[in-house]
mmCIF file of C-alpha atoms (C1' of nucleotides) in Angstrom:
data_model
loop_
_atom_site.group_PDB
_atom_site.id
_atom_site.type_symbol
_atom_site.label_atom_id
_atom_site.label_comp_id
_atom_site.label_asym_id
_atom_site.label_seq_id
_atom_site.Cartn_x
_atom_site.Cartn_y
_atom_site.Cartn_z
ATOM 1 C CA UNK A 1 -1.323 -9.092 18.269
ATOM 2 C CA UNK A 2 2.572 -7.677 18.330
ATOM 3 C CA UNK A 3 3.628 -11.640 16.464
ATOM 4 C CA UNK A 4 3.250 -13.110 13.629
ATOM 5 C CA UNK A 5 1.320 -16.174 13.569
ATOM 6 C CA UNK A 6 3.359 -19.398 13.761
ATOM 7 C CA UNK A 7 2.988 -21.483 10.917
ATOM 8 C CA UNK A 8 0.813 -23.987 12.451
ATOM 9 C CA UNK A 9 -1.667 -21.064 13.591
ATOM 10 C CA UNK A 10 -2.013 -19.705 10.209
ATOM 11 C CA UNK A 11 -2.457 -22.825 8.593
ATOM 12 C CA UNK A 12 -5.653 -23.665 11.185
ATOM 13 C CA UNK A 13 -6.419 -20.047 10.696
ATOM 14 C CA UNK A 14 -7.146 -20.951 7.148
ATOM 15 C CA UNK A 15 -9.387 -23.918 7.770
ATOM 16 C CA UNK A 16 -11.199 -22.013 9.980
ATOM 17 C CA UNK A 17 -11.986 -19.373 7.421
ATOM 18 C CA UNK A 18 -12.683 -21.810 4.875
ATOM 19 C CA UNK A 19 -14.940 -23.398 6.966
ATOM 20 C CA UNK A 20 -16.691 -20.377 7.907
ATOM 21 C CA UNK A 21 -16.816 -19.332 3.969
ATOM 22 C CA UNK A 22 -18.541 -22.471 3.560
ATOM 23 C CA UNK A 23 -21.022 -22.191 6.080
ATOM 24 C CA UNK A 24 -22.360 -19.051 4.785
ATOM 25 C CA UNK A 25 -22.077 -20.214 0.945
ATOM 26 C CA UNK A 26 -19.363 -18.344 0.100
ATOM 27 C CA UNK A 27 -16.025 -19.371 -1.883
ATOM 28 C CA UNK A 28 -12.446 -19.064 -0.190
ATOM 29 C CA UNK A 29 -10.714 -16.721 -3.494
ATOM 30 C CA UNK A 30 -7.027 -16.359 -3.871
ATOM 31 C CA UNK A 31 -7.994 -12.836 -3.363
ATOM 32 C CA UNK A 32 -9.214 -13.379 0.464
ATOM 33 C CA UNK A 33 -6.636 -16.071 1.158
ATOM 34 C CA UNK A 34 -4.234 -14.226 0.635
ATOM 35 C CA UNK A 35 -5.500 -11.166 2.605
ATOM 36 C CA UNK A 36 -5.941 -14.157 5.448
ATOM 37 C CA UNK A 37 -1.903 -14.889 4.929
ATOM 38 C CA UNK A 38 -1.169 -11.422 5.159
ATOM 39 C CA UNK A 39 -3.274 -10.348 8.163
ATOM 40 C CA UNK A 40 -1.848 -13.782 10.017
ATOM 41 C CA UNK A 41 1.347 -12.370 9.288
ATOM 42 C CA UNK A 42 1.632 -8.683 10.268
ATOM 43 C CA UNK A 43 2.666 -8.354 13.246
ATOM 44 C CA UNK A 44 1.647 -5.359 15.320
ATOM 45 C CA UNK A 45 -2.025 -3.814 14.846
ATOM 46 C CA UNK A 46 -2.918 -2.436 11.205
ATOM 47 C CA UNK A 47 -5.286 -0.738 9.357
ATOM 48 C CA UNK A 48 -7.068 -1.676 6.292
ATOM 49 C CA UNK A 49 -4.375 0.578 4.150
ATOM 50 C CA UNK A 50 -1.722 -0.456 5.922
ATOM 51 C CA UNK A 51 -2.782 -4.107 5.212
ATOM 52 C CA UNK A 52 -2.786 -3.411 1.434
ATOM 53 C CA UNK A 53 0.706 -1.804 1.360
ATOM 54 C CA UNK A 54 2.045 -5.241 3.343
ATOM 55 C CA UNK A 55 0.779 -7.503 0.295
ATOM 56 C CA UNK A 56 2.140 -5.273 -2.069
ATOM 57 C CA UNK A 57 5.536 -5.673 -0.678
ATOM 58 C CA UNK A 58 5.226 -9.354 -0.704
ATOM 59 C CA UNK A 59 3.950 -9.214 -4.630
ATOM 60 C CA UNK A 60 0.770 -9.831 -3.677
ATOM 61 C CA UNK A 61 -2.167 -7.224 -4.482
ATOM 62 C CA UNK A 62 -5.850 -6.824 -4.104
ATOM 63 C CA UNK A 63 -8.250 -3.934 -4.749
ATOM 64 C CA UNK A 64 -8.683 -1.569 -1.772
ATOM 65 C CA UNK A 65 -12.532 -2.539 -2.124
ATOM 66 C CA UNK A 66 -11.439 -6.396 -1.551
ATOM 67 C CA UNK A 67 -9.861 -5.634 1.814
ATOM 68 C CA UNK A 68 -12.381 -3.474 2.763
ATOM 69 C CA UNK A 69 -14.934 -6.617 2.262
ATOM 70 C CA UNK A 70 -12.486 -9.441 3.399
ATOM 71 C CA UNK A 71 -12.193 -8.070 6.786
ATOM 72 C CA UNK A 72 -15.718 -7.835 8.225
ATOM 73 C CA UNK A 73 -15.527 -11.713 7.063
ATOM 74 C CA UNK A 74 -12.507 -12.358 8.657
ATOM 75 C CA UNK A 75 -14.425 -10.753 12.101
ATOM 76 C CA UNK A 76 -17.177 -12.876 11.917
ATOM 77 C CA UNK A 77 -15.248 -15.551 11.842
ATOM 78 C CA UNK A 78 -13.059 -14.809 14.942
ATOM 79 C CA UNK A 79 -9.318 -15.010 13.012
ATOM 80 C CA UNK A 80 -9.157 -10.903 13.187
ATOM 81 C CA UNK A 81 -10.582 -8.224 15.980
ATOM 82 C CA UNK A 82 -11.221 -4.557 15.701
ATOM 83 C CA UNK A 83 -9.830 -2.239 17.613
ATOM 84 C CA UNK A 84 -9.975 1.659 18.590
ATOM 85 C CA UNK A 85 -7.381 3.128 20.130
ATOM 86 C CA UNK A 86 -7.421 7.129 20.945
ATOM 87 C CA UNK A 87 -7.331 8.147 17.634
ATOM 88 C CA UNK A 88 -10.045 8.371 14.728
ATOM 89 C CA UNK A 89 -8.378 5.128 12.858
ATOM 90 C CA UNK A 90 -9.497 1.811 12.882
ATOM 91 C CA UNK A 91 -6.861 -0.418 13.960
ATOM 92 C CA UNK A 92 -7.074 -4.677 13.582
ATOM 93 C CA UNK A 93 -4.969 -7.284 15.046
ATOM 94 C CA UNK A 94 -5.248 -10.879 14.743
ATOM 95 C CA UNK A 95 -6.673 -13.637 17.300
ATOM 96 C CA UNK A 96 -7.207 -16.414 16.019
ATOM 97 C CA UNK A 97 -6.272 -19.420 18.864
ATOM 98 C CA UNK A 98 -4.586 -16.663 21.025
ATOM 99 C CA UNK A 99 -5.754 -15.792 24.784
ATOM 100 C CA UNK A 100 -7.683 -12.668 25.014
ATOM 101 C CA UNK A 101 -6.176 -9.261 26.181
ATOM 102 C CA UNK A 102 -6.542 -5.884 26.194
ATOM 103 C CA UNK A 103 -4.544 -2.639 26.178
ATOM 104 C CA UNK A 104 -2.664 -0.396 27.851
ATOM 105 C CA UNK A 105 -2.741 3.053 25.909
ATOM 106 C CA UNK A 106 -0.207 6.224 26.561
ATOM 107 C CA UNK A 107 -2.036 8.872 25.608
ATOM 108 C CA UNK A 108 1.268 10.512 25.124
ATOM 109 C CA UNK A 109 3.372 8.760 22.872
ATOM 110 C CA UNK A 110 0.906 6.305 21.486
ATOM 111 C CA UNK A 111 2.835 3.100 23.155
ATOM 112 C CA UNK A 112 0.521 -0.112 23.332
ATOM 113 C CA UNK A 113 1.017 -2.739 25.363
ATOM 114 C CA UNK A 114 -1.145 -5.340 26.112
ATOM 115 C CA UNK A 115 -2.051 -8.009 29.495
ATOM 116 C CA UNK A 116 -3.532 -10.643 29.573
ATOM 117 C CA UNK A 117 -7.285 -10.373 30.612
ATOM 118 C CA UNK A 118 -8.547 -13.416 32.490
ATOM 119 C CA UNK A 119 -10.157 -11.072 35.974
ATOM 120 C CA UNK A 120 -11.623 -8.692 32.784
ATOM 121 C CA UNK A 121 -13.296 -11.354 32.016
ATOM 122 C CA UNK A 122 -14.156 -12.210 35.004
ATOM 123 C CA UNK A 123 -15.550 -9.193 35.897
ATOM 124 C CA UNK A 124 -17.680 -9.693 32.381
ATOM 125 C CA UNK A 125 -19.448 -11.923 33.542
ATOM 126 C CA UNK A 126 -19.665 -11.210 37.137
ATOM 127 C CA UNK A 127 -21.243 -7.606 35.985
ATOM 128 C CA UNK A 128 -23.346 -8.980 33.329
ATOM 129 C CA UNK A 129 -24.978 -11.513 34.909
ATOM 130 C CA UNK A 130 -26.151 -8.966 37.393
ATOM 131 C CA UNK A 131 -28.029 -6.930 34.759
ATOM 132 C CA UNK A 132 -29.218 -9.997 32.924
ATOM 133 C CA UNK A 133 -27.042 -9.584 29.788
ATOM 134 C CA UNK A 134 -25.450 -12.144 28.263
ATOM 135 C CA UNK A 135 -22.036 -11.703 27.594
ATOM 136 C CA UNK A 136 -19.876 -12.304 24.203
ATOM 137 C CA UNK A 137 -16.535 -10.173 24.140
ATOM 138 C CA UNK A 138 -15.388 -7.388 25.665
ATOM 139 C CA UNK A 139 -13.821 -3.771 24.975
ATOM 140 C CA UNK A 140 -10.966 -2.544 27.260
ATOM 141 C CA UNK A 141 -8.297 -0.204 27.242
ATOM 142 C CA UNK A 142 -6.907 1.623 30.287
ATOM 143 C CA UNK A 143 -5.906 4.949 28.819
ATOM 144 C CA UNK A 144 -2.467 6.961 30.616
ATOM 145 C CA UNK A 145 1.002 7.126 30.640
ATOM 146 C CA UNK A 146 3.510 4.557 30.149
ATOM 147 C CA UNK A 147 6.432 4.829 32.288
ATOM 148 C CA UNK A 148 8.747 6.774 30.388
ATOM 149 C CA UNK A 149 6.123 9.437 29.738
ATOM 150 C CA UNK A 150 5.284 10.175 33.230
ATOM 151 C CA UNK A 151 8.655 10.609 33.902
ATOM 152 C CA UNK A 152 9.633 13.164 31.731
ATOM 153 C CA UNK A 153 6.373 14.837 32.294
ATOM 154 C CA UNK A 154 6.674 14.741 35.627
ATOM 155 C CA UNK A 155 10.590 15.800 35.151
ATOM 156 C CA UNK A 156 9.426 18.678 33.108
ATOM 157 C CA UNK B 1 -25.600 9.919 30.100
ATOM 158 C CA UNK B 2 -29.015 8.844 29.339
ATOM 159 C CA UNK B 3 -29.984 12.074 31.506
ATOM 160 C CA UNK B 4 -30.913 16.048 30.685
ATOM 161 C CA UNK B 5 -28.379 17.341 33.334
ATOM 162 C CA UNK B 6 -30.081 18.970 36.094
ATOM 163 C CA UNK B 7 -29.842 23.035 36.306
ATOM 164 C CA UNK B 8 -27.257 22.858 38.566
ATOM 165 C CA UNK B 9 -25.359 20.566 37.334
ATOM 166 C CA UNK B 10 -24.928 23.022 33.768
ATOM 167 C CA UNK B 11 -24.377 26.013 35.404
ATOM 168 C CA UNK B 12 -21.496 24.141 37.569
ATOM 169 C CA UNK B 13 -20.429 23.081 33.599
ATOM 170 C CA UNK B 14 -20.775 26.344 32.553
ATOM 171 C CA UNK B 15 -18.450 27.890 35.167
ATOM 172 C CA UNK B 16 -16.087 25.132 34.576
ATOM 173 C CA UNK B 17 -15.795 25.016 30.963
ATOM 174 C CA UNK B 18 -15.307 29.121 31.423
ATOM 175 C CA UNK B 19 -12.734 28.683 33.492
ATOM 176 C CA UNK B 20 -11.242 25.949 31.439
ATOM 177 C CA UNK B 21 -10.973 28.599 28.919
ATOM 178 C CA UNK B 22 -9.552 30.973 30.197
ATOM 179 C CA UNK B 23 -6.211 29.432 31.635
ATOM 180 C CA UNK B 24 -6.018 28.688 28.151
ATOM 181 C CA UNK B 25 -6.392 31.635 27.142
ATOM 182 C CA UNK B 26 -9.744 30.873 24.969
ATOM 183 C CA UNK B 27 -12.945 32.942 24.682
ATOM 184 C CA UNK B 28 -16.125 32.046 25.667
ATOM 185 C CA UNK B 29 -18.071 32.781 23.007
ATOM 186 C CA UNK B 30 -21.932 32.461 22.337
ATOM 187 C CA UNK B 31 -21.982 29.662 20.340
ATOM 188 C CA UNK B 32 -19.955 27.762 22.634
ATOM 189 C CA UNK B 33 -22.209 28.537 25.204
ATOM 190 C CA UNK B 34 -25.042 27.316 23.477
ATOM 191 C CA UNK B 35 -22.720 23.962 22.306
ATOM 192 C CA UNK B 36 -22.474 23.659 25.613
ATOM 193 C CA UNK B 37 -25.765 23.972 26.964
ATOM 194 C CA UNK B 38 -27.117 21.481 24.163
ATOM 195 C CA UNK B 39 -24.648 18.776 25.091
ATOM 196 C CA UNK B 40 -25.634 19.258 28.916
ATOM 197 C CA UNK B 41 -29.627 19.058 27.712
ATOM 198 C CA UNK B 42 -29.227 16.234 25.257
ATOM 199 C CA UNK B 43 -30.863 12.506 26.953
ATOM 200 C CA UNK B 44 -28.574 10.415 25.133
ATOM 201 C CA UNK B 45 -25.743 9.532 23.559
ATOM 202 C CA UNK B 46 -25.440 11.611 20.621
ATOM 203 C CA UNK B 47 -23.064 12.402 16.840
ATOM 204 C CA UNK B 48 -22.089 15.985 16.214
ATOM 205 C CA UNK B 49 -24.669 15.640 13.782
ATOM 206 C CA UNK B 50 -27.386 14.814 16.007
ATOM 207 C CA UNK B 51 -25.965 18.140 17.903
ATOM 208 C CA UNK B 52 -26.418 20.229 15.235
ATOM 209 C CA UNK B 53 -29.992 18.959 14.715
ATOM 210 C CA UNK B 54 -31.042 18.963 18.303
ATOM 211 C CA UNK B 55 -29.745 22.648 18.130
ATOM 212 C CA UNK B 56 -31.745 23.761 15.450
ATOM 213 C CA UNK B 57 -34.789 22.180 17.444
ATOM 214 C CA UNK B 58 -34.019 25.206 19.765
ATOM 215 C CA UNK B 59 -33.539 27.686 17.701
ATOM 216 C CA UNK B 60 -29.932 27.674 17.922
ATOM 217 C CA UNK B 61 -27.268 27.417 15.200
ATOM 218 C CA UNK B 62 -23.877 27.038 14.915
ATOM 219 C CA UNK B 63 -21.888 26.128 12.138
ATOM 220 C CA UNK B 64 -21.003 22.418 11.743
ATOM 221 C CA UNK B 65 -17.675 23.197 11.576
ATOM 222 C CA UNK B 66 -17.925 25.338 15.400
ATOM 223 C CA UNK B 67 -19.266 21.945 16.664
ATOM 224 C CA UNK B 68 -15.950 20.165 15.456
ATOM 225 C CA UNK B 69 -13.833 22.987 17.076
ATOM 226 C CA UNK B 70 -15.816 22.863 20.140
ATOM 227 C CA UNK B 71 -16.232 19.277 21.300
ATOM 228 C CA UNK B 72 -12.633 18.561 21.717
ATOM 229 C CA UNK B 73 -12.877 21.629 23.936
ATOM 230 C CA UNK B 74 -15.249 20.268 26.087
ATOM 231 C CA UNK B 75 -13.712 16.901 26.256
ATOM 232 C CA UNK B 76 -10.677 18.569 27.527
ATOM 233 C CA UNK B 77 -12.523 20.071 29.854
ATOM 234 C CA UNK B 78 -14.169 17.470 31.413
ATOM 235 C CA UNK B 79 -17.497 17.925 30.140
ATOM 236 C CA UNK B 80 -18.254 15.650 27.563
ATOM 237 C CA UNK B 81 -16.661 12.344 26.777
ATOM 238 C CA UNK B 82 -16.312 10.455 23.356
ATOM 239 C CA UNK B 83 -17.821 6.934 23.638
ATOM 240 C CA UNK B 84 -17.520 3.970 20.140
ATOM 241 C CA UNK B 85 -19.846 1.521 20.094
ATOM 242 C CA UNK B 86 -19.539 -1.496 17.696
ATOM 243 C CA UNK B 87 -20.312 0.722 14.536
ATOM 244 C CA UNK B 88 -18.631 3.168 12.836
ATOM 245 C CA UNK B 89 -19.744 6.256 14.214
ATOM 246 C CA UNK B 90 -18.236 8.277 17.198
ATOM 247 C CA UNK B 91 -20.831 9.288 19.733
ATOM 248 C CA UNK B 92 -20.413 11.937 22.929
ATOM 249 C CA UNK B 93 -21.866 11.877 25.960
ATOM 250 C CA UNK B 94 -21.815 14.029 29.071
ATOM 251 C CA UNK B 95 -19.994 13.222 32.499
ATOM 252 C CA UNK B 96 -19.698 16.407 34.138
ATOM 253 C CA UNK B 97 -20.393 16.237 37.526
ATOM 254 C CA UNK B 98 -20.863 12.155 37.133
ATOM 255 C CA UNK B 99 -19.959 9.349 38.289
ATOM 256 C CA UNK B 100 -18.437 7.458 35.937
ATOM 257 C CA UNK B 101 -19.792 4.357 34.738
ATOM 258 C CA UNK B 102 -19.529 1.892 31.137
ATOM 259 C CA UNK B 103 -21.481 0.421 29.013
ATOM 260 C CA UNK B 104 -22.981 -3.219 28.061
ATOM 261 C CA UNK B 105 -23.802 -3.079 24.444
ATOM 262 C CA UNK B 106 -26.584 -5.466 23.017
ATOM 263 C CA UNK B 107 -24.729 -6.373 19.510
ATOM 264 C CA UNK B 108 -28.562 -7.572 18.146
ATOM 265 C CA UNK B 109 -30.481 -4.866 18.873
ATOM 266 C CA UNK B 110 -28.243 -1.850 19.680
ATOM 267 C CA UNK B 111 -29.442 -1.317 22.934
ATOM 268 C CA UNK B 112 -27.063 0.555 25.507
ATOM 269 C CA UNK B 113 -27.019 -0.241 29.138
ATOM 270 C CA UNK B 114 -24.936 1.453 31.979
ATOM 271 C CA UNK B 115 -23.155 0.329 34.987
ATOM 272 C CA UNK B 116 -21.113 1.828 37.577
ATOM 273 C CA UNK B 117 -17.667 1.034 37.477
ATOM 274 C CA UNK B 118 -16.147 0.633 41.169
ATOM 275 C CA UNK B 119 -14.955 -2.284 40.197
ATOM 276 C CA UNK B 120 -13.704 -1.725 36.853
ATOM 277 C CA UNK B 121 -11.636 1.109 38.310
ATOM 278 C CA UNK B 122 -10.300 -0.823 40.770
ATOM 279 C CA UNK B 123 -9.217 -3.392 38.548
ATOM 280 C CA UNK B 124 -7.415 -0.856 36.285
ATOM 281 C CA UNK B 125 -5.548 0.555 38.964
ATOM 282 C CA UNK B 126 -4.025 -2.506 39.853
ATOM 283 C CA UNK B 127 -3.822 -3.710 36.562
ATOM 284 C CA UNK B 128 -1.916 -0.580 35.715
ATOM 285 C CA UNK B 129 0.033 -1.137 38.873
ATOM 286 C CA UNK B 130 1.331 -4.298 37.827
ATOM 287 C CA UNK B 131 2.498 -2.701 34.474
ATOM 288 C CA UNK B 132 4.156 -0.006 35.760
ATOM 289 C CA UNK B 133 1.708 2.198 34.021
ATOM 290 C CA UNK B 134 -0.289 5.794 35.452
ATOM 291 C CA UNK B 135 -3.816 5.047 34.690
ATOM 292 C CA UNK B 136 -5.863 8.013 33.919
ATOM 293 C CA UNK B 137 -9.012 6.665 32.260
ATOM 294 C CA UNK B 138 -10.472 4.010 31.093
ATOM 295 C CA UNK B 139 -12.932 2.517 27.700
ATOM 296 C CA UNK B 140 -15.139 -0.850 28.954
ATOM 297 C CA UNK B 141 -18.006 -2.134 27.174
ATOM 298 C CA UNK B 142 -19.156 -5.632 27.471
ATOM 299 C CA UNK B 143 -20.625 -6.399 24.217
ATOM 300 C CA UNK B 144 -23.609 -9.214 23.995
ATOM 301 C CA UNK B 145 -27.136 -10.214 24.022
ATOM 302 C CA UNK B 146 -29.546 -7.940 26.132
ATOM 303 C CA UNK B 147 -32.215 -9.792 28.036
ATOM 304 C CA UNK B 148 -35.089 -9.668 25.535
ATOM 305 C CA UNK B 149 -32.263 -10.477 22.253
ATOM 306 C CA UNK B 150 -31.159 -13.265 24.128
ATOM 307 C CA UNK B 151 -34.741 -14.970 24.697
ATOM 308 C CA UNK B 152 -35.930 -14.406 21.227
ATOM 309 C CA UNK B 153 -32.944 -15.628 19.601
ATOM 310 C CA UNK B 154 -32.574 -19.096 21.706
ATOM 311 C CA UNK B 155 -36.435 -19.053 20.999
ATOM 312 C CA UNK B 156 -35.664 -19.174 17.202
ATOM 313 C "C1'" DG C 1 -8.195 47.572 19.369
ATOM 314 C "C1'" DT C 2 -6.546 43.121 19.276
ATOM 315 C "C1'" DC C 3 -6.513 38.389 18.845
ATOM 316 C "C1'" DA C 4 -9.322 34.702 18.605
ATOM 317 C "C1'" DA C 5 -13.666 32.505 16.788
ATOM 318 C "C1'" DT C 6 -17.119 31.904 13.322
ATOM 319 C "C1'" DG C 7 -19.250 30.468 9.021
ATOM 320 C "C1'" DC C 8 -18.925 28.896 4.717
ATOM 321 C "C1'" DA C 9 -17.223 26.076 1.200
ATOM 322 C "C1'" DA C 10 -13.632 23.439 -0.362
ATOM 323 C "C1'" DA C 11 -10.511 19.791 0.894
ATOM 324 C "C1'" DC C 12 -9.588 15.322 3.108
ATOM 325 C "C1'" DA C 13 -9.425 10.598 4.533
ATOM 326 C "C1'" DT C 14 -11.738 6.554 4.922
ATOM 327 C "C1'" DT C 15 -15.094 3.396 3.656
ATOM 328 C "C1'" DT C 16 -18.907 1.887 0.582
ATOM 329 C "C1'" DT C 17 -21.174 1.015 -3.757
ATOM 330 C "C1'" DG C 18 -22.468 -0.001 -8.826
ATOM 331 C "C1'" DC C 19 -21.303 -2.584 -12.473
ATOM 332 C "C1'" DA C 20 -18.974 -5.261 -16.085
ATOM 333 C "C1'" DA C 21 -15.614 -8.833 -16.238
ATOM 334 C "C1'" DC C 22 -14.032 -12.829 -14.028
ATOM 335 C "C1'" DT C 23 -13.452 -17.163 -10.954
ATOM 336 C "C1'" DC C 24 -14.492 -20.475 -7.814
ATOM 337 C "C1'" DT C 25 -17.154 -24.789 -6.969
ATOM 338 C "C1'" DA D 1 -23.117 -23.240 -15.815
ATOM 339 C "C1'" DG D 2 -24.065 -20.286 -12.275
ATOM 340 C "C1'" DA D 3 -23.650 -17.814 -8.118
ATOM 341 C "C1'" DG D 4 -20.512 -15.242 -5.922
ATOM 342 C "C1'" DT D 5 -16.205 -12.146 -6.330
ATOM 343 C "C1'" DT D 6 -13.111 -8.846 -8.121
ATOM 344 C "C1'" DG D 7 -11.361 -4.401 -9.605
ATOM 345 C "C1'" DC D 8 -12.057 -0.005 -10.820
ATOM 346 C "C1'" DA D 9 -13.854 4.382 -10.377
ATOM 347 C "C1'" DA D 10 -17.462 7.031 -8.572
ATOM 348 C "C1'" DA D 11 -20.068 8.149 -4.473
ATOM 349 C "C1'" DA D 12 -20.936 8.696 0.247
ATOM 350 C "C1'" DT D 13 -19.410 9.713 5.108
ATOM 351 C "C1'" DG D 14 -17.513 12.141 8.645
ATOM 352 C "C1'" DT D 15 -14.190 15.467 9.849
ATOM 353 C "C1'" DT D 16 -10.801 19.182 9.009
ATOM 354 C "C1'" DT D 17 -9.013 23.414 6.988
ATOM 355 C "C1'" DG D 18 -8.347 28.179 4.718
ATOM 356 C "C1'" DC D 19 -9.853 32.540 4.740
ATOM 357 C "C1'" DA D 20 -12.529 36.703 5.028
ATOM 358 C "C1'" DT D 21 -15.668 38.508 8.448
ATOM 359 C "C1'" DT D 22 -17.343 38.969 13.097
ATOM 360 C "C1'" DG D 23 -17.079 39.063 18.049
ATOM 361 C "C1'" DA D 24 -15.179 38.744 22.899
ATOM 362 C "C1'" DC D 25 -12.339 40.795 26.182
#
DNA sequence: GTCAATGCAAACATTTTGCAACTCT
DNA sequence: AGAGTTGCAAAATGTTTGCATTGAC
């Protein structure tokens, strides 16, 4: 998600984890709260080394290892999604309490921009219930040119 | 594609992905002929590494590294596409000559299933429309519980 | 003959793991 | 107190690269 959480979402955010933590027996760390903070905070997608040089710059540190465990936890419990863009890396962007969407891609510059996805969803379900799958979340990206790029390709 | 491509269908790839080569200048060389022809055979989705061993099945080799060089080749060419499931890994599949279609991805037990993707086409274009965006392709799975997953788990 | 492609091994980047020390609850 | 967590460094993956040799056109 291109925004930082609001204040508000974070702090829900962070009962939400805890709660989660709990479920599964495990303790809420200032190590992983403050990876939470941080993730809630950055705003455009990141990856997991890009996530570690954020906390640095706001003091904070953890051990590569810790992120690299905090953030499957933070997936399962719905405050942080994964997501693949063209590119080998392994991009993440927060969720928690915002509206699904999905991506727009230029394959030529890299641009992202994102829409809203309500008739994706639709169509989830429409399609799924037709082969007798049951539906969770969705992948989708439409992969092109943003507007800019087609014109100066198509300019030459 | 779940399918060994029919005869026809590789010797169409093979006089594409020749001719792909040679506007760019590019050889056709023996090993990416036989790259080429073990994508087109190959049932399922598949790793480079599952490439390499499904070569060696034949009697074929080529050197990991060839296989690198190559399948962004034939992904430029039309031939193969990349495909990420949920994990890690990066798998290829074939689409030459296809229609193109996406996947529903059982998160329990792995399973893949395809659908044709009309719709989901449609929906981009207009999508794309609306953002003032030039769609070329497309990445949709719709990840969830397949039939049998969904039964046993609601069954305990 | 020329320029590109191959194979190999070394280099890389990213992610995971083992383990002793530590910290939540 | 005790189970889970951390940090570090080492290991494991998956992919790329450099370079001498080989091969296609």
């Amino acid at each position: 998600m291109p925004e930082p959480a609001t204040g508000d979402q974070v702090q829900q955010a962070e009962r939400a984890f805890q709660g989660f933590l709990r479920t599964k027996g495990l303790k809420l760390t200032r190590s992983r709260r403050e990876i939470l903070l941080a993730v809630m905070n950055i705003s455009t997608h990141f990856q997991a080394e890009e996530l570690l040089l954020a906390m640095h710059h706001t003091g904070k540190r953890a051990a590569k290892a810790t992120i690299y465990r905090t953030l499957p936890l933070l997936i399962e419990a719905g405050i942080i999604k994964r997501v693949r863009f063209g590119s080998e890396q392994t991009y993440y962007e927060h969720c928690f309490g915002e509206p699904p969407h999905d991506h727009l891609v230029c394959r030529q510059c890299g641009a992202i921009l994102e829409f809203e996805s309500g008739e994706v969803v639709r169509l989830c379900s429409e399609i799924a219930r037709r082969h007798h799958f049951e539906p969770e979340t969705h992948r989708f990206q439409i992969v092109g040119l943003c507007m800019r790029c087609a014109r100066e390709i198509s300019a030459g």
